[in-house]
CSV table of C-alpha atoms in Angstrom, one decimal:
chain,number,residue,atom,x,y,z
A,2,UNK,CA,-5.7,-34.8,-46.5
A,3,UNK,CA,-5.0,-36.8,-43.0
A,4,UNK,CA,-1.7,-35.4,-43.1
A,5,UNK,CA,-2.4,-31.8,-43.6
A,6,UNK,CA,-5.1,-32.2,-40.8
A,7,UNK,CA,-2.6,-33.8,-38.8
A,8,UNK,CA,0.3,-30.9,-39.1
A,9,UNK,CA,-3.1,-28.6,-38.4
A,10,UNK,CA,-3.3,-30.3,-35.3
A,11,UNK,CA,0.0,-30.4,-34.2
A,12,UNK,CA,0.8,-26.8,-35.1
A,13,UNK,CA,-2.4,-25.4,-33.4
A,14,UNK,CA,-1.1,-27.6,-30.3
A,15,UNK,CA,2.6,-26.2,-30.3
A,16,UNK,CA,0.7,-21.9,-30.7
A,17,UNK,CA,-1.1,-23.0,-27.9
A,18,UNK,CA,1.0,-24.2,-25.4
A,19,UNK,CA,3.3,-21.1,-26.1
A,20,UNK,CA,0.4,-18.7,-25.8
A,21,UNK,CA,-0.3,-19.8,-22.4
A,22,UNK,CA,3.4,-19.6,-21.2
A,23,UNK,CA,3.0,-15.4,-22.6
A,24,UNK,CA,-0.3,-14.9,-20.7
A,25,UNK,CA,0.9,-16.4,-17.1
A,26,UNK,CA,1.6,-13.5,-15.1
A,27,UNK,CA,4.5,-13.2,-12.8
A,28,UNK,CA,4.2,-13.3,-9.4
A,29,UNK,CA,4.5,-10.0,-7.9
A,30,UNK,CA,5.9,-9.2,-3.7
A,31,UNK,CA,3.2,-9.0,-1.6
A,32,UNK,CA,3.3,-5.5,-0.1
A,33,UNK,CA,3.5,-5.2,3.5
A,34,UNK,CA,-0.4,-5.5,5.4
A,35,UNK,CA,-1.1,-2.5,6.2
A,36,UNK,CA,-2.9,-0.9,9.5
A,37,UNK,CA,-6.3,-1.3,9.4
A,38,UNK,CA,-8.7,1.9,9.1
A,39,UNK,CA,-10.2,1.5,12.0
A,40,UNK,CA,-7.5,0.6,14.2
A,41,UNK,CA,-5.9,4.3,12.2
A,42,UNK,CA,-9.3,6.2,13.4
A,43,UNK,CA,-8.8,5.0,17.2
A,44,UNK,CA,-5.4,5.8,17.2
A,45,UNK,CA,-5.7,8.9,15.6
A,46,UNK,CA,-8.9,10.0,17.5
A,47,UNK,CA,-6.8,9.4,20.8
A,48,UNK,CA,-3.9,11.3,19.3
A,49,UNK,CA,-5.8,14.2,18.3
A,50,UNK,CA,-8.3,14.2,20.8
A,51,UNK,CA,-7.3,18.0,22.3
A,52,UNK,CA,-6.6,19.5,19.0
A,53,UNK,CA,-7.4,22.7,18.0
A,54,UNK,CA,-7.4,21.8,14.4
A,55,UNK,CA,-9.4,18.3,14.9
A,56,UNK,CA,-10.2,17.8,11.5
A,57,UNK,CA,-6.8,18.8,10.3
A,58,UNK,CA,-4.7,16.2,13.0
A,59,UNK,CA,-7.2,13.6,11.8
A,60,UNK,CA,-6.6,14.1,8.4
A,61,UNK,CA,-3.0,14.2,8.6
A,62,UNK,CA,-2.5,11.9,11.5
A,63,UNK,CA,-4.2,9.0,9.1
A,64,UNK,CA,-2.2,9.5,6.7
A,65,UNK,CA,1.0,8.9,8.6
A,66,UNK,CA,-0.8,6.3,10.4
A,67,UNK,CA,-1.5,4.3,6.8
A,68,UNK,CA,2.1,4.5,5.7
A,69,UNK,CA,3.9,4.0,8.9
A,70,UNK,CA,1.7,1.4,10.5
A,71,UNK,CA,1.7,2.8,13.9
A,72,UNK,CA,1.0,6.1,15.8
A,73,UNK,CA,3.0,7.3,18.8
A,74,UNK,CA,1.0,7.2,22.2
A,75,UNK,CA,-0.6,10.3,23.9
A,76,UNK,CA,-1.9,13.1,22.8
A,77,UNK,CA,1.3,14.9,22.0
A,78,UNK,CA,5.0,14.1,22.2
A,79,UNK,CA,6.5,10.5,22.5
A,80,UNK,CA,7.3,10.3,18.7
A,81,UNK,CA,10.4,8.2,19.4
A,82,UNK,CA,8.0,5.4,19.7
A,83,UNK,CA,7.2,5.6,15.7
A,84,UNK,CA,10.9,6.7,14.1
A,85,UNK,CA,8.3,6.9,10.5
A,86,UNK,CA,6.1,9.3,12.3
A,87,UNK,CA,8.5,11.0,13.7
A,88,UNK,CA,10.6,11.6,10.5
A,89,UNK,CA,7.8,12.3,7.9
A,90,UNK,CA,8.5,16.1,6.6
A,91,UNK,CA,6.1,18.6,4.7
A,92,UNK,CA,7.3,20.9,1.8
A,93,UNK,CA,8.4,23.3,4.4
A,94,UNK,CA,10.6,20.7,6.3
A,95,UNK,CA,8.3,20.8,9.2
A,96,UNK,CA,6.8,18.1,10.6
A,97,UNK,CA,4.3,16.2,8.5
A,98,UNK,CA,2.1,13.8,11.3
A,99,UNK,CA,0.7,15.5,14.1
């Protein structure tokens, strides 16, 4: 009886330690920090400050602003500043960010 308790023991032991080697996770890349909302809303309130579409530039303007991390200066123009920005396309091949 001690030794089939024993090889219980032992067995139970060696499914454990295995179990826990399955159930670590790997770790994964940290992604990039992106820009903060707010710091997006000033930008892009500044950028689309004499819009005729406001809503529209916003929209779109945080959007580029999330994935790029930055928006150019201005209220139009100076795109080289943001190469992302600049080179972000629509469906129609237009320009995406405001």
């Amino acid at each position: 009886m001690k030794v089939l308790l024993a090889t219980f023991l032992l067995l139970s032991l060696v499914l454990s330690s295995s179990l826990v080697q399955f159930t670590r996770a790997a770790p994964t890349p940290a992604a990039p920090p992106a820009a903060a909302p707010s710091e997006c809303d000033s930008k892009c309130g500044t950028r689309c400050a004499n819009a005729g579409y406001k809503d529209r530039c916003l929209k779109y303007c945080g959007i580029c602003c999330k994935q790029c991390k930055c928006v150019p200066s201005g209220t139009y123009g100076n795109k080289s500043e943001c190469p992302c920005y600049r080179d972000k396309k629509n469906s129609k091949g237009t320009s995406k960010c405001p």
